[in-house]
């Protein structure tokens, strides 16, 4: 078994386990099922030619995690579960032809760095409580979404301005 | 911009909004890892202005024969900023079988570094051309991709497989007056005794027939030897739509083409003059010539030859016979259609010796005929019709080879061309 495959399976198992345990602690057995069910998608990925499987997996795992958050499951398990699901999604999207090349190591390094930092920031956020009034919070979120959309738009325009490759 | 970015963007926006609506901070916090991941992608994403890549393609051969392996290497050098993830890909072309390596390659390039996309392909006959290599530059997560085609041109010409004919004495009716290997039935310099004539001033003394001179006092006689010359040969390869007869993966035209290549090589190797005509969608002409350059010229055309795809020349009667030298030996390789029969009287009227090599399309497609009584009857009628047509051509003095393509051709050609003169004698 290749290192990539081993990491992939480890992340998948850990992600599922985190969410299942989080649901199990609060006694929400249907939640455990909700956390385990999306595991099917990564396992059949590659066996059937469907490009939507990784996306469906990520969305369903995050939906399960969100349900866990709302129903009062411990966020210290939900957040790592969601982050590991993101890692599984990334590895599902990774081209298999990349295996063994130098860029695979670079990718793994960037991925682990991004996910660790993301998890740290999220866990840190759990410890910080900002007594902001609801309207200000709403405005901040709208501002953040606006910023993301601006970045998105600028990148889209950048790719639209880019001259098309010759002969294609 | 890839759909991965869209997925993550929408998911994080959804989580933030859901967190605000339900007033659950945990939901908003779940969006943070996604935003950090996106941030990494944005920071590492390349800008087109900083991407400087150059590519150079090299093939280990520029010309090869059918079925040979060709190694293709595309070296890409980064002369700009670092590239986190570079994906190189080449388009597969029809007739190309990759035996080693792959048409895709991933790399991560620091400034000044070089990587290469290397693969080995086994080729069928044809011309393979590349103008560029496709490169996709992106951040390590593949969120933001920039695509570009790097100019990297190369061409490989794959000539048809030539089956070398064993030597056979070619005996055309007419020869060209240039020294060669074919006995010309004319007195001159050669090795075979031809006759004796009266001595002319200037004849070398070693050719004097002393015995006859002794019998006739005061008269001298000179021995003559049979002159050896070259043949003038024209080859017509039928590449019209009608010759595109297929049976599964096999194509009758490929057999005809391989036969033409072998004949051209065989004739030119013995120093003969060969011209070539190929009526297809358009008329391809190679003017008479000799030697390796002529062989190279004709094989280049045969390498790229494809059977016609549209209704071009309805009959072989429209081919310009004036291209061939007067009284040249004309070899026609065609499965024939009924309209082609008119060309043979014209050939004979112009004084050409003609040989028809007709790959048999009926036996070639035997497997595709229905196996019921009607199918068998149809095949039988087609065979009878073809046999009658070929007999009519043979009656004009044209040598005919009804060639079942899975039989070896050289013995048939040897019988048809080598024995012709012996029979005439």
Coordinates of C-alpha atoms in Angstrom, one line a residue:
Chain A
X1 CA 0.0 0.0 0.0
X2 CA 1.4 3.4 -0.9
X3 CA 1.9 6.2 1.6
X4 CA -0.7 8.3 0.0
X5 CA -3.3 5.5 0.2
X6 CA -2.4 4.9 3.9
X7 CA -2.7 8.6 4.7
X8 CA -6.0 8.7 2.8
X9 CA -7.5 5.7 4.8
X10 CA -6.2 7.1 8.1
X11 CA -7.8 10.5 7.5
X12 CA -11.0 8.9 6.4
X13 CA -11.2 6.6 9.4
X14 CA -10.2 9.4 11.8
X15 CA -12.7 11.8 10.4
X16 CA -15.5 9.4 10.6
X17 CA -14.5 8.3 14.1
X18 CA -14.3 11.9 15.4
X19 CA -17.8 12.7 14.2
X20 CA -19.3 9.3 15.2
X21 CA -17.8 9.6 18.7
X22 CA -19.0 13.2 19.0
X23 CA -22.5 12.0 18.2
X24 CA -22.1 8.9 20.4
X25 CA -21.2 11.0 23.4
X26 CA -24.5 12.9 23.2
X27 CA -26.4 9.7 22.5
X28 CA -27.4 10.7 19.1
X29 CA -27.3 7.3 17.3
X30 CA -28.9 8.6 14.1
X31 CA -26.1 11.1 14.1
X32 CA -23.5 8.3 14.2
X33 CA -25.2 6.8 11.1
X34 CA -25.1 10.2 9.5
X35 CA -21.3 10.4 10.2
X36 CA -20.6 6.9 8.9
X37 CA -22.7 6.9 5.7
X38 CA -20.6 9.4 3.7
X39 CA -17.6 7.0 4.0
X40 CA -19.1 5.1 1.1
X41 CA -18.2 7.9 -1.3
X42 CA -14.4 7.8 -0.9
X43 CA -14.4 4.0 -0.9
X44 CA -16.2 3.8 -4.2
X45 CA -14.3 6.7 -5.7
X46 CA -12.1 5.5 -8.5
X47 CA -14.3 2.4 -9.1
X48 CA -17.1 4.4 -10.7
X49 CA -16.3 7.3 -13.1
X50 CA -18.1 10.0 -11.2
X51 CA -16.4 13.4 -10.6
X52 CA -19.1 14.6 -8.2
X53 CA -18.2 12.0 -5.5
X54 CA -15.6 14.1 -3.6
X55 CA -17.9 17.1 -3.6
X56 CA -20.8 15.1 -2.3
X57 CA -18.6 13.5 0.4
X58 CA -17.3 16.9 1.6
X59 CA -20.7 18.5 1.7
X60 CA -22.3 15.6 3.5
X61 CA -19.5 15.4 6.1
X62 CA -19.8 19.2 6.7
X63 CA -23.6 18.9 6.9
X64 CA -23.2 16.1 9.5
X65 CA -20.6 18.2 11.4
X66 CA -23.0 21.2 11.3
X67 CA -25.8 19.1 12.6
X68 CA -23.5 17.9 15.4
X69 CA -22.6 21.5 16.3
X70 CA -26.3 22.5 16.4
X71 CA -27.3 19.4 18.4
X72 CA -24.6 20.1 21.1
X73 CA -21.9 17.6 20.2
X74 CA -18.5 18.5 21.4
X75 CA -16.8 20.9 19.0
X76 CA -13.4 19.5 20.0
X77 CA -14.2 16.4 18.1
X78 CA -16.5 17.9 15.4
X79 CA -13.8 20.4 14.2
X80 CA -11.0 17.8 13.7
X81 CA -13.5 15.6 12.0
X82 CA -14.4 18.4 9.6
X83 CA -10.8 19.2 9.0
X84 CA -9.9 15.6 8.3
X85 CA -12.9 15.4 5.9
X86 CA -11.3 18.3 4.1
X87 CA -8.1 16.4 3.9
X88 CA -9.9 13.3 2.5
X89 CA -11.7 15.5 -0.1
X90 CA -8.3 17.0 -1.1
X91 CA -6.7 13.5 -1.5
X92 CA -9.7 12.3 -3.4
X93 CA -9.2 15.1 -5.9
X94 CA -5.5 14.6 -6.2
X95 CA -4.5 13.1 -9.5
X96 CA -3.1 9.6 -9.2
X97 CA -0.5 10.4 -11.9
X98 CA 1.1 12.7 -9.3
X99 CA 2.1 9.8 -7.2
X100 CA 5.9 9.5 -6.8
X101 CA 6.6 12.9 -8.3
X102 CA 8.3 15.7 -6.3
X103 CA 5.2 17.8 -6.3
X104 CA 3.4 15.2 -4.3
X105 CA 5.6 15.9 -1.3
X106 CA 5.1 19.6 -1.8
X107 CA 1.4 19.1 -1.9
X108 CA 1.4 17.0 1.3
X109 CA 3.4 19.6 3.1
X110 CA 1.1 22.5 2.0
X111 CA -2.0 20.4 2.9
X112 CA -0.8 19.5 6.3
X113 CA 0.3 23.1 7.0
X114 CA -3.0 24.6 5.8
X115 CA -5.1 22.0 7.8
X116 CA -3.1 22.3 11.0
X117 CA -3.3 26.1 10.8
X118 CA -7.0 26.0 10.1
X119 CA -7.6 23.6 13.0
X120 CA -5.6 25.8 15.3
X121 CA -7.4 28.9 14.3
X122 CA -10.8 27.2 14.7
X123 CA -9.9 25.6 18.1
X124 CA -8.5 29.0 19.2
X125 CA -11.8 30.5 18.2
X126 CA -13.6 28.2 20.6
X127 CA -11.6 29.8 23.4
X128 CA -12.3 33.4 22.4
X129 CA -15.7 34.7 23.2
X130 CA -16.5 38.1 21.6
X131 CA -19.5 39.7 23.2
X132 CA -20.6 41.3 19.9
X133 CA -24.2 42.3 19.4
X134 CA -26.0 40.2 16.8
X135 CA -26.4 43.0 14.2
X136 CA -22.6 43.7 14.3
X137 CA -21.9 40.0 14.0
X138 CA -24.2 39.8 11.0
X139 CA -22.5 42.8 9.4
X140 CA -19.1 41.2 9.9
X141 CA -20.2 38.0 8.3
X142 CA -21.7 39.9 5.4
X143 CA -18.5 41.8 5.0
X144 CA -16.5 38.6 5.0
X145 CA -18.8 37.0 2.4
X146 CA -18.5 40.1 0.4
X147 CA -14.7 40.0 0.6
X148 CA -14.7 36.3 -0.5
X149 CA -17.0 37.2 -3.4
X150 CA -14.7 40.1 -4.5
X151 CA -11.7 37.8 -4.5
X152 CA -13.7 35.3 -6.4
X153 CA -14.8 37.9 -9.0
X154 CA -11.3 39.4 -9.4
X155 CA -9.9 35.9 -10.0
X156 CA -12.7 35.1 -12.5
X157 CA -12.0 38.4 -14.4
X158 CA -8.3 37.6 -14.3
X159 CA -8.9 34.2 -16.0
X160 CA -11.3 35.8 -18.5
X161 CA -8.8 38.5 -19.5
X162 CA -6.1 35.8 -20.0
X163 CA -5.5 35.2 -23.6
X164 CA -6.6 31.8 -24.7
X165 CA -3.8 29.3 -25.5
X166 CA -3.1 29.2 -29.3
X167 CA -4.5 26.5 -31.3
X168 CA -7.1 25.3 -28.9
Chain B
X1 CA -10.5 29.0 -11.3
X2 CA -11.6 25.4 -10.7
X3 CA -14.8 23.9 -9.3
X4 CA -12.9 23.0 -6.2
X5 CA -12.7 26.7 -5.3
X6 CA -16.4 27.1 -5.9
X7 CA -17.2 24.2 -3.7
X8 CA -15.1 25.5 -0.8
X9 CA -16.3 29.1 -1.3
X10 CA -20.0 28.2 -1.3
X11 CA -19.5 25.8 1.6
X12 CA -17.7 28.3 3.8
X13 CA -20.2 31.1 3.0
X14 CA -23.1 28.7 3.8
X15 CA -21.5 27.8 7.1
X16 CA -21.0 31.4 8.1
X17 CA -24.6 32.3 7.2
X18 CA -25.9 29.3 9.0
X19 CA -23.9 30.2 12.0
X20 CA -25.3 33.7 12.0
X21 CA -28.8 32.6 11.5
X22 CA -28.8 29.9 14.1
X23 CA -26.5 32.1 16.4
X24 CA -24.1 29.1 16.7
X25 CA -20.5 30.2 16.8
X26 CA -19.3 26.6 16.2
X27 CA -20.8 26.7 12.7
X28 CA -18.9 29.9 11.8
X29 CA -15.8 28.4 13.3
X30 CA -16.1 25.3 11.0
X31 CA -15.7 27.7 8.0
X32 CA -12.3 28.8 9.3
X33 CA -10.3 25.7 8.2
X34 CA -11.9 26.1 4.7
X35 CA -11.0 29.8 4.6
X36 CA -7.4 29.0 5.6
X37 CA -7.2 26.3 3.0
X38 CA -8.5 28.8 0.4
X39 CA -6.1 31.5 1.6
X40 CA -3.2 29.1 1.1
X41 CA -4.4 28.4 -2.4
X42 CA -4.6 32.1 -3.2
X43 CA -1.2 32.9 -1.8
X44 CA 0.4 30.1 -3.8
X45 CA -1.5 30.6 -7.0
X46 CA 0.6 31.7 -9.9
X47 CA 0.1 34.9 -11.8
X48 CA 0.3 34.8 -15.6
X49 CA 2.8 37.7 -15.7
X50 CA 5.3 35.7 -13.6
X51 CA 5.0 32.4 -15.4
X52 CA 7.9 32.0 -17.8
X53 CA 8.1 28.5 -19.3
X54 CA 9.9 27.3 -22.4
X55 CA 9.5 23.9 -24.0
X56 CA 11.6 22.0 -26.4
X57 CA 10.5 18.7 -28.0
X58 CA 12.9 16.1 -29.3
X59 CA 12.2 12.7 -30.9
X60 CA 15.0 10.1 -31.1
X61 CA 14.1 9.6 -34.8
X62 CA 12.5 11.8 -37.4
X63 CA 11.6 8.9 -39.7
X64 CA 11.0 5.4 -38.9
X65 CA 9.1 2.4 -40.2
X66 CA 5.7 1.0 -39.3
X67 CA 5.7 -0.6 -35.8
X68 CA 8.9 0.9 -34.6
X69 CA 9.2 2.6 -31.2
X70 CA 9.8 6.3 -31.0
X71 CA 10.9 8.1 -27.8
X72 CA 9.5 11.6 -27.4
X73 CA 10.9 14.0 -24.8
X74 CA 9.5 17.4 -24.0
X75 CA 11.9 19.4 -21.8
X76 CA 10.2 22.3 -20.0
X77 CA 12.4 24.9 -18.3
X78 CA 11.1 27.5 -15.8
X79 CA 12.7 30.9 -16.4
X80 CA 10.2 32.8 -14.2
X81 CA 8.9 32.5 -10.7
X82 CA 8.5 29.2 -8.8
X83 CA 5.7 27.0 -10.0
X84 CA 4.0 25.0 -7.3
X85 CA 2.2 22.5 -9.5
X86 CA 2.8 22.1 -13.2
X87 CA 0.9 19.5 -15.2
X88 CA 2.2 18.8 -18.7
X89 CA 0.1 16.9 -21.1
X90 CA 0.3 15.9 -24.8
X91 CA -2.7 15.1 -27.0
X92 CA -2.8 11.5 -28.1
X93 CA -3.0 11.1 -31.9
X94 CA -4.7 8.4 -33.9
X95 CA -2.5 5.3 -34.5
X96 CA -0.3 6.1 -31.5
X97 CA 0.1 3.4 -28.8
X98 CA 2.0 4.5 -25.7
X99 CA 4.3 1.6 -24.6
X100 CA 6.3 3.4 -21.9
X101 CA 5.7 6.5 -19.9
X102 CA 2.6 8.5 -20.0
X103 CA 1.2 11.5 -21.8
X104 CA 0.9 13.4 -18.5
X105 CA 3.5 14.5 -16.1
X106 CA 3.4 16.5 -12.8
X107 CA 6.2 18.6 -11.6
X108 CA 7.0 21.3 -9.2
X109 CA 9.6 23.8 -10.6
X110 CA 11.8 26.2 -8.8
X111 CA 13.2 29.1 -10.9
X112 CA 15.8 27.8 -13.4
X113 CA 14.7 24.2 -12.9
X114 CA 13.8 21.8 -15.7
X115 CA 11.5 18.9 -16.0
X116 CA 10.7 16.6 -18.9
X117 CA 7.7 14.7 -20.2
X118 CA 9.1 11.5 -21.7
X119 CA 7.2 8.7 -23.3
X120 CA 7.7 6.0 -25.9
X121 CA 5.2 5.3 -28.5
X122 CA 4.7 2.6 -31.0
X123 CA 3.4 3.9 -34.2
X124 CA 1.3 2.8 -37.1
X125 CA 2.0 4.2 -40.5
X126 CA 1.4 7.9 -40.8
X127 CA 2.7 11.4 -40.0
X128 CA 2.7 12.5 -36.4
X129 CA 3.0 16.2 -35.7
X130 CA 3.1 18.2 -32.5
X131 CA 3.0 21.9 -32.4
X132 CA 2.8 22.5 -28.6
X133 CA 2.7 20.9 -25.2
X134 CA -0.2 21.7 -23.0
X135 CA 0.7 23.0 -19.5
X136 CA -1.5 23.7 -16.5
X137 CA 0.0 25.8 -13.8
X138 CA -1.7 25.9 -10.4
X139 CA -1.3 26.2 -6.7
X140 CA -0.6 23.0 -4.8
X141 CA -4.3 22.3 -4.2
X142 CA -5.4 22.9 -7.8
X143 CA -7.8 25.7 -6.8
X144 CA -6.6 28.3 -9.4
X145 CA -5.4 26.9 -12.7
X146 CA -3.8 28.7 -15.6
X147 CA -3.6 26.9 -18.8
X148 CA -1.2 27.6 -21.6
X149 CA 0.2 25.9 -24.7
X150 CA 4.0 26.0 -24.9
X151 CA 5.3 25.9 -28.5
X152 CA 7.2 22.6 -28.9
X153 CA 7.1 21.5 -32.5
X154 CA 8.2 18.2 -33.9
X155 CA 7.3 15.7 -36.6
X156 CA 7.8 12.0 -37.0
X157 CA 7.1 10.3 -40.2
X158 CA 6.3 6.6 -40.1
X159 CA 6.9 4.9 -43.4
X160 CA 5.0 1.8 -44.4
X161 CA 6.6 -1.5 -43.7
X162 CA 8.5 -2.7 -46.8
X163 CA 8.7 -6.4 -47.4
X164 CA 11.9 -7.0 -49.4
X165 CA 11.3 -9.1 -52.5
X166 CA 13.9 -11.7 -53.3
X167 CA 15.7 -11.0 -56.5
X168 CA 13.8 -12.1 -59.6
X169 CA 14.8 -11.4 -63.2
X170 CA 12.5 -8.7 -64.5
X171 CA 11.7 -9.0 -68.2
X172 CA 9.8 -6.0 -69.4
X173 CA 8.9 -5.7 -73.1
X174 CA 10.7 -2.4 -73.4
X175 CA 13.7 -0.9 -71.7
X176 CA 15.3 2.5 -71.3
X177 CA 18.6 3.0 -73.0
X178 CA 20.6 3.4 -69.8
X179 CA 22.9 0.7 -68.5
X180 CA 21.2 -1.6 -66.0
X181 CA 20.5 -5.2 -65.3
X182 CA 17.7 -6.1 -67.7
X183 CA 18.7 -7.8 -71.0
X184 CA 17.4 -5.5 -73.7
X185 CA 17.3 -7.7 -76.8
X186 CA 19.7 -5.4 -78.5
X187 CA 23.3 -5.9 -79.4
X188 CA 25.9 -3.9 -77.5
X189 CA 28.0 -4.3 -74.4
X190 CA 27.0 -6.9 -71.9
X191 CA 27.8 -10.4 -70.8
X192 CA 25.5 -12.7 -72.8
X193 CA 26.3 -13.5 -76.4
X194 CA 23.9 -11.9 -78.8
X195 CA 25.3 -12.4 -82.3
X196 CA 28.0 -11.6 -84.9
X197 CA 28.2 -8.7 -87.3
X198 CA 30.7 -7.3 -89.8
X199 CA 33.6 -5.5 -88.2
X200 CA 33.2 -1.7 -88.0
X201 CA 36.1 0.6 -87.6
X202 CA 36.6 1.4 -83.9
X203 CA 35.4 -2.0 -82.6
X204 CA 37.7 -3.3 -80.0
X205 CA 40.0 -6.0 -81.2
X206 CA 39.2 -8.3 -78.3
X207 CA 35.7 -8.6 -79.7
X208 CA 36.8 -9.9 -83.1
X209 CA 35.4 -13.3 -83.9
X210 CA 38.7 -14.9 -85.1
X211 CA 37.1 -18.3 -86.1
X212 CA 34.7 -16.6 -88.5
X213 CA 37.4 -14.2 -89.8
X214 CA 39.5 -17.3 -90.5
X215 CA 36.8 -18.8 -92.6
X216 CA 36.2 -15.6 -94.6
X217 CA 39.6 -14.2 -95.8
X218 CA 39.8 -10.5 -96.1
X219 CA 36.8 -9.9 -93.9
X220 CA 36.5 -9.2 -90.2
X221 CA 33.7 -10.0 -87.9
X222 CA 32.8 -8.7 -84.4
X223 CA 31.0 -10.6 -81.6
X224 CA 28.0 -8.7 -80.1
X225 CA 26.7 -9.1 -76.6
X226 CA 23.2 -8.4 -75.3
X227 CA 22.9 -5.0 -74.0
X228 CA 21.7 -4.7 -70.4
X229 CA 19.4 -1.7 -69.6
X230 CA 17.0 -0.5 -67.0
X231 CA 13.2 -0.6 -67.1
X232 CA 10.9 2.3 -67.0
X233 CA 8.1 1.5 -64.5
X234 CA 5.0 3.4 -63.5
X235 CA 3.0 2.4 -60.5
X236 CA -0.6 3.4 -59.9
X237 CA -1.9 2.9 -56.4
X238 CA -5.7 3.2 -56.1
X239 CA -6.5 5.4 -53.1
X240 CA -10.1 6.2 -54.0
X241 CA -13.0 5.7 -51.7
X242 CA -13.8 2.4 -53.4
X243 CA -10.5 1.0 -52.2
X244 CA -11.3 1.6 -48.6
X245 CA -12.6 -1.9 -48.0
X246 CA -12.6 -2.9 -44.3
X247 CA -13.0 -6.1 -42.5
X248 CA -13.0 -5.5 -38.7
X249 CA -9.7 -3.7 -37.9
X250 CA -8.1 -4.8 -41.2
X251 CA -8.1 -2.5 -44.2
X252 CA -7.6 -3.7 -47.8
X253 CA -5.9 -0.4 -48.7
X254 CA -3.1 -1.0 -46.2
X255 CA -2.3 -4.3 -48.0
X256 CA -2.3 -2.5 -51.3
X257 CA -0.1 0.2 -50.0
X258 CA 2.3 -2.2 -48.5
X259 CA 2.5 -4.0 -51.8
X260 CA 3.2 -0.7 -53.6
X261 CA 5.9 0.2 -51.2
X262 CA 7.6 -3.2 -51.6
X263 CA 7.4 -3.0 -55.4
X264 CA 8.8 0.5 -55.5
X265 CA 11.7 -0.5 -53.2
X266 CA 12.4 -3.6 -55.3
X267 CA 12.3 -1.8 -58.6
X268 CA 14.4 1.1 -57.5
X269 CA 17.0 -1.1 -55.7
X270 CA 17.8 -2.6 -59.1
X271 CA 18.4 0.8 -60.6
X272 CA 15.1 1.1 -62.6
X273 CA 13.3 4.4 -63.2
X274 CA 10.0 4.6 -61.3
X275 CA 7.2 7.0 -61.4
X276 CA 4.2 7.0 -59.1
X277 CA 0.6 8.0 -59.3
X278 CA -2.0 7.8 -56.6
X279 CA -5.6 8.9 -57.4
X280 CA -7.5 9.5 -54.2
X281 CA -9.4 12.6 -53.1
X282 CA -6.8 14.3 -55.3
X283 CA -4.1 13.1 -57.6
X284 CA -0.7 12.6 -56.1
X285 CA 2.1 12.4 -58.6
X286 CA 5.8 11.6 -58.3
X287 CA 7.6 12.2 -61.5
X288 CA 10.0 9.6 -62.9
X289 CA 13.2 9.2 -61.0
X290 CA 15.9 6.9 -59.7
X291 CA 17.6 5.7 -56.6
X292 CA 17.3 6.3 -52.9
X293 CA 16.0 9.9 -53.2
X294 CA 13.1 8.7 -55.4
X295 CA 12.4 5.9 -52.9
X296 CA 12.4 8.4 -50.1
X297 CA 10.0 10.6 -52.0
X298 CA 7.5 7.9 -52.7
X299 CA 7.7 6.4 -49.2
X300 CA 7.0 9.8 -47.7
X301 CA 3.8 10.0 -49.8
X302 CA 2.9 6.5 -48.8
X303 CA 3.5 7.2 -45.2
X304 CA 0.7 9.9 -45.2
X305 CA -1.6 8.2 -47.7
X306 CA -5.2 7.7 -46.7
X307 CA -8.0 6.2 -48.7
X308 CA -10.3 8.8 -50.2
X309 CA -13.2 10.0 -48.1
X310 CA -15.2 11.6 -50.9
X311 CA -16.3 10.7 -54.4
X312 CA -13.2 11.7 -56.3
X313 CA -12.1 10.1 -59.5
X314 CA -14.9 7.9 -60.6
X315 CA -12.7 5.8 -62.9
X316 CA -9.0 5.1 -63.3
X317 CA -9.4 6.1 -66.9
X318 CA -8.9 9.7 -65.7
X319 CA -5.4 9.2 -64.6
X320 CA -2.8 11.1 -66.7
X321 CA -1.0 8.2 -68.5
X322 CA 1.2 10.8 -70.2
X323 CA 3.2 11.0 -67.0
X324 CA 4.7 7.6 -67.7
X325 CA 7.4 7.3 -70.3
X326 CA 6.6 5.9 -73.7
X327 CA 6.1 2.1 -73.6
X328 CA 6.8 2.0 -69.8
X329 CA 5.7 -1.0 -67.7
X330 CA 2.7 0.2 -65.8
X331 CA 1.7 -1.6 -62.6
X332 CA -1.8 -0.9 -61.3
X333 CA -2.7 -1.8 -57.8
X334 CA -6.4 -1.6 -57.3
X335 CA -9.4 -3.7 -56.2
X336 CA -11.1 -2.3 -59.3
X337 CA -14.6 -1.0 -60.0
X338 CA -16.5 -1.7 -63.2
X339 CA -15.8 1.9 -64.5
X340 CA -12.0 1.2 -64.3
X341 CA -12.1 -1.3 -67.1
X342 CA -11.7 1.4 -69.8
X343 CA -8.2 2.3 -68.7
X344 CA -6.7 -1.0 -69.9
X345 CA -7.4 -0.7 -73.6
X346 CA -6.1 2.8 -73.5
X347 CA -2.9 1.5 -71.8
X348 CA -2.4 -1.2 -74.4
X349 CA -3.1 1.3 -77.2
X350 CA -0.4 3.5 -76.0
X351 CA 2.0 0.6 -76.1
X352 CA 2.4 0.1 -72.4
X353 CA 3.0 -3.3 -70.9
X354 CA 0.6 -3.5 -68.0
X355 CA 0.4 -5.5 -64.8
X356 CA -2.8 -5.4 -62.7
X357 CA -2.4 -6.4 -59.1
X358 CA -6.0 -6.6 -57.8
X359 CA -6.4 -7.2 -54.0
X360 CA -9.5 -9.3 -53.9
X361 CA -12.2 -7.4 -51.9
X362 CA -14.6 -10.3 -51.9
X363 CA -12.4 -12.8 -50.2
X364 CA -11.2 -10.0 -47.9
X365 CA -14.8 -9.3 -46.7
X366 CA -15.9 -12.9 -46.7
X367 CA -16.5 -12.9 -43.0
X368 CA -18.9 -10.0 -43.2
X369 CA -21.2 -11.7 -45.8
X370 CA -24.4 -13.2 -44.3
X371 CA -24.1 -16.9 -43.8
X372 CA -27.6 -17.7 -45.1
X373 CA -28.4 -19.0 -48.7
X374 CA -28.9 -15.4 -50.0
X375 CA -25.6 -14.3 -48.6
X376 CA -23.8 -17.2 -50.1
X377 CA -25.4 -16.6 -53.5
X378 CA -24.5 -12.9 -53.4
X379 CA -20.9 -13.7 -52.7
X380 CA -20.8 -16.3 -55.5
X381 CA -22.3 -13.8 -58.0
X382 CA -19.8 -11.1 -56.9
X383 CA -17.0 -13.6 -57.4
X384 CA -18.3 -14.6 -60.9
X385 CA -18.6 -10.9 -61.9
X386 CA -15.1 -10.2 -60.7
X387 CA -13.6 -13.2 -62.5
X388 CA -15.3 -12.2 -65.7
X389 CA -14.0 -8.7 -65.5
X390 CA -10.4 -9.9 -64.8
X391 CA -10.7 -12.3 -67.7
X392 CA -11.7 -9.5 -70.0
X393 CA -8.7 -7.5 -68.9
X394 CA -6.3 -10.5 -69.3
X395 CA -7.6 -10.9 -72.9
X396 CA -6.3 -7.4 -73.7
X397 CA -2.7 -8.7 -73.0
X398 CA -2.6 -7.3 -69.5
X399 CA -1.0 -9.6 -66.9
X400 CA -3.5 -9.9 -64.0
X401 CA -2.8 -11.0 -60.4
X402 CA -6.0 -11.8 -58.5
X403 CA -4.4 -11.3 -55.1
X404 CA -5.9 -12.7 -51.9
X405 CA -4.1 -10.4 -49.6
X406 CA -3.1 -13.0 -47.1
X407 CA -1.1 -14.9 -49.7
X408 CA 2.5 -13.7 -50.3
X409 CA 2.7 -11.4 -53.3
X410 CA 6.4 -11.8 -54.4
X411 CA 6.0 -15.3 -56.1
X412 CA 2.9 -14.0 -58.0
X413 CA 4.8 -10.9 -59.2
X414 CA 7.8 -13.0 -60.1
X415 CA 5.6 -15.3 -62.2
X416 CA 3.9 -12.4 -63.9
X417 CA 6.9 -10.2 -64.7
X418 CA 9.8 -12.6 -64.7
X419 CA 8.3 -15.2 -67.0
X420 CA 6.7 -12.8 -69.5
X421 CA 9.6 -12.6 -71.8
X422 CA 10.3 -16.3 -71.6
X423 CA 6.8 -17.0 -72.8
X424 CA 7.1 -14.5 -75.6
X425 CA 10.3 -16.1 -76.8

